[in-house]
Amino acid sequence: MQPSFPSSAESPLSDPQALFRLIDRHGRGFFSLEELQLALAAEGILPDDQRIGRLMQESGETRIDAAQWEELLQRHHIVQRALLKELVIPEFAAFRQSLEEIFEETKKNEKGKVADYIPQLARVDPDQFAVSVCTIDGQRFSLGDASTNFCLQSTCKPVNYCLAMDELGEEKVHSHVGREPSGRTFNELSLNNDGLPHNPLINAGAIMCLSLLKRELSPADRFDYVFDTWRRLCAGHAPAFNNAVYLSERQTADRNFALAYFMREKKAFPPDTDLIEALEFYFQCCSIESCTHHLALAAATLANAGINPLTDEEIFDDETVQHCMSLMLTCGMYDFSGEFAFRIGLPAKSGVSGALFLVVPNVMGISIWSPRLDKIGNSVRGVEFCERLIERYNFHLFDSLTRETAKINPRRRKYEGEFHRHIHLLYAASCGDLDEIKRLEAAGADLNLSDYDGRTALHLAVAENRPEVVAYLLSRQVDRTKQDRWGNTPLEEARRLEFAALVGLLARG
Ligand code: GLN
């Protein structure tokens, strides 16, 4: 379990100059913006982060001295939180390195085939592979071909659904589309028992969601609306539109036309729906392009309950995102969704371009892209990367956070468990809280441990005149001969402070 740290964003630092010294390693009394950038980049806060961009512009200088530093920290809490390692993945460099290993291992897998139902996808270099991570605090890194664009295809579907939910609400949206896994392929000609698409994440459901969106607008403005949502999801990085993909999609769309007519026959659409317009809208959204570097920001927005971590903009309502996550968990990976939920246990969405969105709720979003697909239509490397990630980290929604398991909890700071027990023990001893000492002892705290100054629990109990605690510690046979860095034993301390009762206790054998 995460102990709840008081966040520095709420409480001002008591010694901001200590952080200054952390960066000013050589004690020159200043450091350059580059040095600050490097220190932040080590925590995953990259130079193109809007929050840091503003910081650089405002300071206007290339050197930061101690006085400017305090002002800068007050204006930019992200700097303080990053340097204090208070972000959601505190040991970010180690996490990154570990994911690089997973990436390299996964890259060896050359199984699968690129989608070939349209020439634009068939021509894509199959060897490409990219992974980008963005945490809910905006810590980022990218691996491989992370700046190469690819089309969203089915990964546009969660966003279409969220937009429909935010505009029209659950009742209206789900009177037109179900929310059960179909157990069928994404484009199978089938509807549920009510004559509705099974869920919003298969083709029929996505066509339906788009048909509901902004019906009062012209087709051009409807597309702009979705396109602009993607831009905001990607923290202002505008996606692209692949017209060739769009034209090919339209030309090879017999199945999608069939699905739309089938839905119209069942009266699933709202009255006055222009079927062709809805289909065109769907082909256009599938043809939006971006790269993992930017799409990780969209995934992180979903991990962060609808708020973009870099811009802090609320893009979707938190409830909408919750509903979307439930659907991605149960229906996001085509007819592999049950198996994926079983093995990986995280909301995800794949597309035939080899794109894959993975969301670790309240932690991070991951965008993966590798074009070779398995028989079901999921990226082979994408799925393998997720499997390896879950093998190593306790990200599965049903991984225990209360028991120590073989998996790593990267939300935890180095030494955190021992560190807390230890600090608590010394603090409890100085406060005279004997019950707390017993609890910590039961939890495995070593009663003989000392702090950096060589002060043990016994030293502190003596210094604060806590006879009950001193007696207890002695009864537990702690080492009473330990000297602090000034050479004092607890007995010498008691004598110096003239605590006669304690001298008596400590002098007795
Ligand atoms: N655009 C394609 C279709 O509608 C593929 C969707 C997908 O990624 N599964 O058939």
XYZ file of C-alpha atoms and ligand atoms in Angstrom:
519
model
C 0.000 0.000 0.000
C 1.147 3.527 -0.728
C 1.674 5.423 2.503
C 0.176 8.850 2.023
C 2.993 11.342 1.839
C 2.128 14.933 2.484
C 2.596 16.306 -1.017
C 5.028 19.128 -1.410
C 2.540 20.716 -3.784
C 0.469 21.422 -0.688
C 3.156 22.082 1.872
C 5.954 24.514 1.024
C 9.466 23.179 1.420
C 11.126 23.992 4.696
C 14.552 24.103 3.055
C 14.381 24.828 -0.687
C 18.117 25.470 -0.715
C 18.715 21.778 -0.059
C 17.208 21.080 -3.477
C 19.381 23.832 -4.897
C 22.435 22.040 -3.558
C 21.132 18.799 -5.089
C 21.583 20.320 -8.556
C 24.493 22.634 -7.796
C 26.744 19.661 -7.146
C 29.969 21.620 -7.242
C 28.819 24.367 -4.908
C 29.263 27.161 -7.456
C 26.227 29.052 -6.136
C 24.324 28.733 -9.429
C 23.456 26.214 -12.077
C 22.474 26.404 -15.726
C 19.051 25.694 -17.193
C 20.592 22.696 -18.937
C 21.658 21.250 -15.610
C 18.152 21.724 -14.271
C 16.726 20.179 -17.447
C 18.998 17.176 -17.042
C 17.998 16.702 -13.414
C 14.322 16.870 -14.387
C 14.770 14.596 -17.394
C 16.185 11.940 -15.069
C 12.787 12.005 -13.339
C 10.956 11.795 -16.693
C 10.086 15.486 -16.967
C 11.303 16.157 -20.509
C 12.443 19.470 -22.014
C 9.403 19.664 -24.354
C 7.040 19.464 -21.345
C 4.792 22.558 -21.455
C 5.136 22.960 -17.703
C 8.897 23.295 -18.035
C 8.705 25.336 -21.250
C 6.884 28.012 -19.316
C 9.495 27.842 -16.601
C 12.335 28.406 -19.021
C 10.639 31.342 -20.743
C 9.711 33.059 -17.514
C 13.132 32.857 -16.013
C 14.556 34.359 -19.239
C 18.101 33.646 -18.044
C 20.373 30.728 -18.549
C 21.671 30.670 -14.979
C 19.681 30.168 -11.836
C 20.984 31.392 -8.505
C 19.735 30.667 -4.998
C 17.313 33.607 -4.868
C 15.765 32.847 -8.275
C 15.488 29.233 -7.273
C 13.017 29.791 -4.449
C 10.799 31.871 -6.688
C 10.960 29.266 -9.436
C 10.012 26.466 -7.060
C 6.997 28.358 -5.823
C 5.711 28.906 -9.339
C 6.360 25.366 -10.568
C 5.326 22.648 -8.207
C 6.194 20.000 -10.737
C 9.895 20.872 -10.353
C 9.752 20.473 -6.609
C 7.758 17.262 -6.753
C 10.043 15.749 -9.403
C 13.260 16.552 -7.559
C 11.812 15.278 -4.287
C 10.915 12.020 -6.095
C 7.288 12.488 -5.203
C 5.932 11.582 -8.639
C 3.971 8.397 -9.161
C 7.011 6.420 -10.382
C 9.681 7.690 -7.983
C 12.605 5.699 -9.386
C 11.895 6.629 -12.969
C 15.348 5.983 -14.440
C 15.331 2.401 -13.166
C 11.805 1.883 -14.484
C 12.809 3.187 -17.885
C 15.830 0.932 -18.026
C 13.760 -2.078 -17.145
C 11.235 -1.281 -19.889
C 14.085 -0.887 -22.353
C 15.102 -4.466 -21.570
C 11.542 -5.647 -22.130
C 11.454 -3.667 -25.384
C 14.659 -5.284 -26.674
C 13.473 -8.767 -25.749
C 10.100 -8.208 -27.396
C 11.694 -6.793 -30.535
C 13.140 -10.220 -31.339
C 9.646 -11.496 -32.030
C 9.036 -11.341 -35.783
C 5.889 -13.398 -35.844
C 2.623 -12.225 -37.365
C 1.645 -10.425 -40.572
C 0.796 -6.821 -41.345
C -2.834 -6.095 -42.239
C -3.253 -6.298 -45.994
C -6.892 -5.469 -46.606
C -5.782 -2.045 -47.881
C -2.494 -1.288 -49.711
C -1.588 1.558 -47.329
C -1.342 -0.873 -44.412
C 0.184 -3.703 -46.471
C 3.078 -1.396 -47.459
C 4.087 -0.411 -43.918
C 7.580 -1.566 -42.847
C 6.698 -4.515 -40.587
C 9.850 -4.271 -38.465
C 8.909 -0.996 -36.853
C 8.336 -0.995 -33.133
C 7.673 1.866 -30.721
C 6.705 2.203 -27.087
C 5.986 5.450 -25.262
C 5.081 5.868 -21.633
C 3.469 8.837 -19.895
C 2.571 8.733 -16.210
C -0.286 10.637 -14.595
C 2.361 13.119 -13.435
C 3.625 13.570 -16.990
C 6.845 11.537 -16.587
C 7.697 10.283 -20.057
C 10.021 8.257 -22.193
C 9.890 6.753 -25.673
C 11.612 3.792 -27.267
C 12.097 2.812 -30.914
C 10.162 4.404 -33.778
C 8.219 6.676 -31.473
C 8.023 9.639 -33.868
C 6.705 7.669 -36.844
C 3.024 8.219 -37.581
C 0.532 5.386 -38.001
C -3.225 5.449 -38.313
C -5.421 5.014 -35.288
C -7.836 2.486 -36.809
C -9.790 0.860 -33.974
C -7.876 2.741 -31.293
C -10.112 5.712 -32.195
C -13.097 3.850 -30.744
C -12.661 4.612 -27.004
C -12.467 8.325 -27.801
C -15.602 8.237 -29.951
C -17.374 6.571 -27.053
C -16.129 9.064 -24.437
C -17.233 11.971 -26.612
C -20.698 10.486 -27.042
C -21.004 9.788 -23.302
C -19.923 13.304 -22.326
C -22.310 14.865 -24.809
C -25.359 12.680 -24.329
C -25.018 10.710 -21.104
C -25.092 7.031 -20.309
C -28.794 6.439 -20.755
C -29.005 7.874 -24.247
C -25.759 6.358 -25.518
C -26.549 2.919 -24.167
C -30.026 2.973 -25.651
C -28.170 2.713 -28.972
C -25.203 0.476 -28.119
C -24.713 -2.388 -25.650
C -21.856 -2.930 -23.230
C -21.219 -6.669 -23.311
C -18.252 -8.326 -24.969
C -19.346 -9.833 -28.258
C -16.963 -12.775 -28.222
C -16.893 -12.296 -32.002
C -14.518 -10.657 -34.458
C -14.558 -6.875 -34.590
C -16.459 -6.692 -37.840
C -18.719 -9.718 -37.559
C -22.185 -9.213 -38.915
C -23.974 -9.615 -35.645
C -26.028 -7.508 -33.230
C -27.203 -8.242 -29.716
C -30.689 -9.489 -28.800
C -32.005 -5.918 -28.796
C -30.742 -5.372 -32.322
C -27.968 -3.081 -31.084
C -24.189 -3.309 -31.506
C -22.716 -5.436 -28.709
C -20.414 -2.673 -27.464
C -18.785 0.609 -28.580
C -15.383 -0.959 -29.267
C -16.307 -3.087 -32.265
C -17.011 -1.606 -35.687
C -20.805 -1.502 -35.416
C -20.605 0.170 -32.000
C -18.072 2.727 -33.164
C -20.176 3.631 -36.202
C -23.119 4.008 -33.844
C -21.238 6.271 -31.373
C -20.081 8.522 -34.199
C -23.606 8.742 -35.586
C -24.693 10.188 -32.223
C -21.999 12.867 -31.999
C -22.752 16.552 -32.601
C -25.607 15.828 -34.995
C -26.406 19.516 -35.412
C -23.011 20.229 -36.999
C -21.912 19.833 -40.615
C -19.812 16.746 -41.446
C -16.707 18.950 -41.643
C -17.309 20.444 -38.223
C -18.080 17.044 -36.725
C -14.744 15.757 -37.954
C -12.974 18.874 -36.664
C -14.544 18.279 -33.288
C -13.097 14.747 -33.013
C -9.786 15.786 -34.549
C -9.450 18.648 -32.086
C -10.206 16.279 -29.200
C -7.244 14.171 -30.275
C -5.098 17.287 -30.401
C -6.071 18.144 -26.824
C -5.581 14.535 -25.693
C -2.053 14.764 -27.104
C -1.373 17.991 -25.140
C -1.631 20.265 -28.177
C 0.260 18.080 -30.654
C -2.030 18.049 -33.676
C -2.472 14.611 -35.230
C -2.378 14.129 -39.006
C -4.937 12.757 -41.417
C -4.007 10.046 -43.901
C -6.195 10.686 -46.906
C -4.970 7.613 -48.776
C -5.989 5.379 -45.858
C -9.353 7.100 -45.735
C -9.978 6.573 -49.461
C -8.947 2.920 -49.227
C -11.083 2.336 -46.163
C -14.063 3.754 -48.012
C -13.427 1.633 -51.049
C -13.101 -1.646 -49.163
C -15.924 -1.075 -46.711
C -18.542 -3.610 -47.792
C -18.664 -5.144 -44.340
C -19.033 -1.800 -42.587
C -21.803 -0.831 -45.023
C -23.479 -4.162 -44.324
C -23.250 -3.541 -40.566
C -24.747 -0.083 -40.939
C -27.660 -1.342 -43.045
C -28.225 -4.173 -40.610
C -28.415 -1.654 -37.759
C -30.765 0.529 -39.750
C -33.011 -2.442 -40.444
C -33.162 -3.044 -36.659
C -33.909 0.672 -36.049
C -30.834 0.985 -33.890
C -29.910 4.512 -35.105
C -31.721 7.660 -33.994
C -34.340 8.692 -36.588
C -32.990 10.841 -39.460
C -29.524 9.339 -39.291
C -27.628 9.758 -42.530
C -26.061 6.358 -42.879
C -23.433 7.333 -45.406
C -22.410 10.330 -43.337
C -21.990 8.123 -40.257
C -19.862 5.624 -42.215
C -17.713 8.356 -43.753
C -17.198 9.810 -40.315
C -16.037 6.406 -39.082
C -13.565 5.920 -41.981
C -12.193 9.411 -41.341
C -11.647 8.796 -37.639
C -9.868 5.484 -38.384
C -7.552 7.442 -40.718
C -6.331 9.953 -38.137
C -2.604 9.477 -37.626
C -0.183 10.132 -34.831
C 2.878 8.576 -33.192
C 3.367 6.787 -29.871
C 5.265 9.766 -28.448
C 2.068 11.825 -28.622
C -0.489 9.070 -28.207
C 1.009 8.105 -24.838
C -0.375 11.429 -23.639
C -3.851 10.398 -24.713
C -3.448 7.073 -22.891
C -2.184 8.914 -19.812
C -5.259 11.170 -19.915
C -7.375 8.038 -19.628
C -5.168 6.757 -16.785
C -5.628 10.132 -15.088
C -9.462 10.069 -15.059
C -9.804 12.353 -18.082
C -7.340 15.098 -17.164
C -4.336 15.578 -19.421
C -1.215 15.340 -17.237
C 0.758 17.950 -19.169
C -1.885 20.607 -19.776
C -4.040 19.823 -16.745
C -7.072 20.193 -19.010
C -10.134 18.095 -18.178
C -10.926 16.445 -21.479
C -13.433 13.813 -20.376
C -15.595 13.478 -17.317
C -14.151 11.063 -14.737
C -17.255 8.858 -14.811
C -17.116 8.646 -18.583
C -13.513 7.490 -18.383
C -14.428 4.920 -15.762
C -17.096 3.472 -18.076
C -14.658 3.507 -20.968
C -12.031 1.660 -18.895
C -14.551 -1.037 -17.985
C -15.300 -1.540 -21.659
C -11.645 -1.544 -22.674
C -10.968 -4.167 -20.012
C -13.754 -6.435 -21.234
C -13.952 -5.654 -24.966
C -10.834 -3.746 -26.068
C -8.757 -6.502 -27.626
C -11.228 -8.010 -30.103
C -12.066 -11.638 -29.369
C -8.873 -11.925 -27.304
C -10.355 -9.566 -24.713
C -11.219 -12.232 -22.135
C -7.773 -13.781 -22.395
C -6.113 -10.358 -22.218
C -8.128 -9.382 -19.135
C -7.205 -12.706 -17.556
C -3.484 -12.453 -18.257
C -2.780 -8.733 -18.328
C -5.718 -7.421 -16.326
C -5.619 -3.882 -17.732
C -7.845 -1.807 -20.001
C -6.451 -1.760 -23.527
C -7.474 -1.092 -27.116
C -5.852 -2.367 -30.270
C -6.153 -1.418 -33.935
C -5.297 -3.179 -37.212
C -2.447 -0.764 -37.864
C -0.639 -2.518 -34.988
C -1.485 0.239 -32.528
C -2.204 -0.588 -28.907
C -3.283 1.613 -26.050
C -2.616 0.269 -22.572
C -3.887 2.039 -19.466
C -2.632 1.429 -15.930
C -5.346 3.361 -14.082
C -4.005 6.025 -11.726
C -0.443 5.293 -12.823
C 0.309 5.648 -16.538
C -0.731 5.310 -20.149
C 1.355 3.353 -22.649
C 1.157 3.638 -26.418
C 2.643 0.724 -28.342
C 2.938 0.246 -32.075
C 4.249 -2.634 -34.114
C 2.490 -3.539 -37.366
C 2.679 -7.337 -37.420
C -0.643 -8.768 -36.236
C -1.693 -12.137 -34.884
C -4.666 -14.046 -36.343
C -7.107 -12.094 -34.177
C -5.784 -8.713 -35.334
C -3.732 -7.614 -32.321
C -0.125 -6.466 -32.593
C 2.055 -9.500 -31.798
C 4.782 -7.440 -30.152
C 2.176 -5.232 -28.498
C 0.647 -8.175 -26.679
C 4.041 -9.643 -25.806
C 5.231 -6.334 -24.402
C 2.147 -6.180 -22.167
C 2.724 -9.741 -20.978
C 6.338 -9.067 -20.078
C 5.410 -5.839 -18.347
C 2.863 -7.614 -16.165
C 5.303 -10.411 -15.398
C 7.672 -7.875 -13.856
C 5.418 -5.177 -12.357
C 2.327 -5.429 -10.187
C 0.115 -3.540 -12.650
C -2.545 -6.228 -13.158
C -5.707 -4.732 -11.637
C -5.915 -7.734 -9.345
C -2.275 -7.833 -8.306
C -2.017 -7.590 -4.555
C -0.877 -4.238 -3.231
C -1.067 -5.412 0.362
C 1.205 -8.453 0.222
C 4.803 -8.686 -0.829
C 4.824 -10.623 -4.098
C 7.539 -11.536 -6.537
C 6.554 -8.543 -8.665
C 8.002 -5.054 -8.360
C 5.851 -2.166 -7.177
C 7.332 0.805 -9.049
C 5.023 3.240 -7.252
C 7.229 2.707 -4.258
C 10.304 4.689 -3.420
C 13.648 3.002 -2.843
C 14.046 1.876 0.800
C 10.509 3.119 1.462
C 9.307 0.237 3.676
C 12.347 0.042 5.927
C 12.830 3.756 5.879
C 9.361 4.442 7.196
C 9.514 1.853 9.936
C 12.874 3.160 10.998
C 11.943 6.841 11.077
C 8.681 6.030 12.833
C 10.518 4.087 15.489
C 12.891 6.917 16.311
C 10.035 9.395 16.312
C 7.848 7.194 18.527
C 10.752 6.774 20.979
C 11.270 10.512 21.307
C 7.513 11.078 21.728
C 7.268 8.343 24.368
C 4.688 6.388 22.341
C 5.339 2.902 23.697
C 2.377 1.256 21.962
C 3.634 2.466 18.607
C 7.103 1.078 19.373
C 5.567 -2.326 20.044
C 3.614 -2.156 16.806
C 6.725 -1.263 14.820
C 8.685 -3.999 16.559
C 5.971 -6.453 15.610
C 6.212 -5.238 12.017
C 9.931 -6.011 11.930
C 11.622 -2.780 13.024
C 15.118 -3.277 14.416
C 15.173 -1.578 17.855
C 18.946 -1.136 17.651
C 19.032 0.888 14.461
C 20.436 4.372 14.674
C 20.032 7.430 12.509
C 22.770 9.166 10.561
C 24.047 10.750 13.776
C 24.292 7.381 15.456
C 21.289 8.145 17.652
C 19.290 5.042 18.587
C 15.725 4.847 19.892
C 17.277 4.559 23.352
C 19.275 7.797 22.913
C 16.149 9.646 21.860
C 13.974 8.251 24.656
C 16.636 9.393 27.114
C 16.998 12.844 25.574
C 13.233 13.403 25.843
C 13.042 11.859 29.350
C 10.737 8.904 28.567
C 11.325 6.426 31.422
C 8.618 4.031 30.298
C 10.165 3.702 26.861
C 13.701 3.440 28.261
C 12.601 0.631 30.584
C 10.901 -1.196 27.760
C 13.855 -0.908 25.383
C 16.172 -2.177 28.102
C 13.831 -5.095 28.780
C 14.142 -5.928 25.059
C 17.913 -6.110 25.528
C 18.794 -3.334 23.118
C 22.471 -2.486 22.936
C 22.951 0.187 25.615
C 26.621 0.716 24.785
C 26.078 2.346 21.365
C 27.676 5.727 20.980
C 26.282 8.538 18.885
C 28.541 10.549 16.582
C 29.573 12.730 19.526
C 30.690 9.645 21.399
C 27.856 9.564 23.950
C 26.110 6.447 25.189
C 22.491 6.761 26.427
C 23.795 6.566 30.039
C 26.205 9.435 29.476
C 23.386 11.439 27.954
C 21.128 10.774 30.955
C 23.917 11.927 33.297
C 24.556 15.057 31.257
C 20.855 15.948 31.326
C 20.622 15.003 35.008
C 17.677 12.634 34.544
C 18.265 10.697 37.775
C 15.546 8.073 37.219
C 16.961 7.258 33.804
C 20.509 7.110 35.126
C 19.229 4.569 37.645
C 17.576 2.441 34.960
C 20.541 2.548 32.604
C 23.224 1.988 35.229
C 21.474 -1.122 36.553
C 23.027 -4.115 34.790
N -10.877 0.449 -40.217
C -10.953 -0.975 -40.236
C -12.369 -1.452 -40.288
O -13.267 -0.740 -39.961
C -10.229 -1.599 -39.086
C -10.738 -1.344 -37.724
C -9.818 -2.031 -36.756
O -8.757 -1.508 -36.393
N -10.159 -3.244 -36.309
O -12.591 -2.586 -40.683
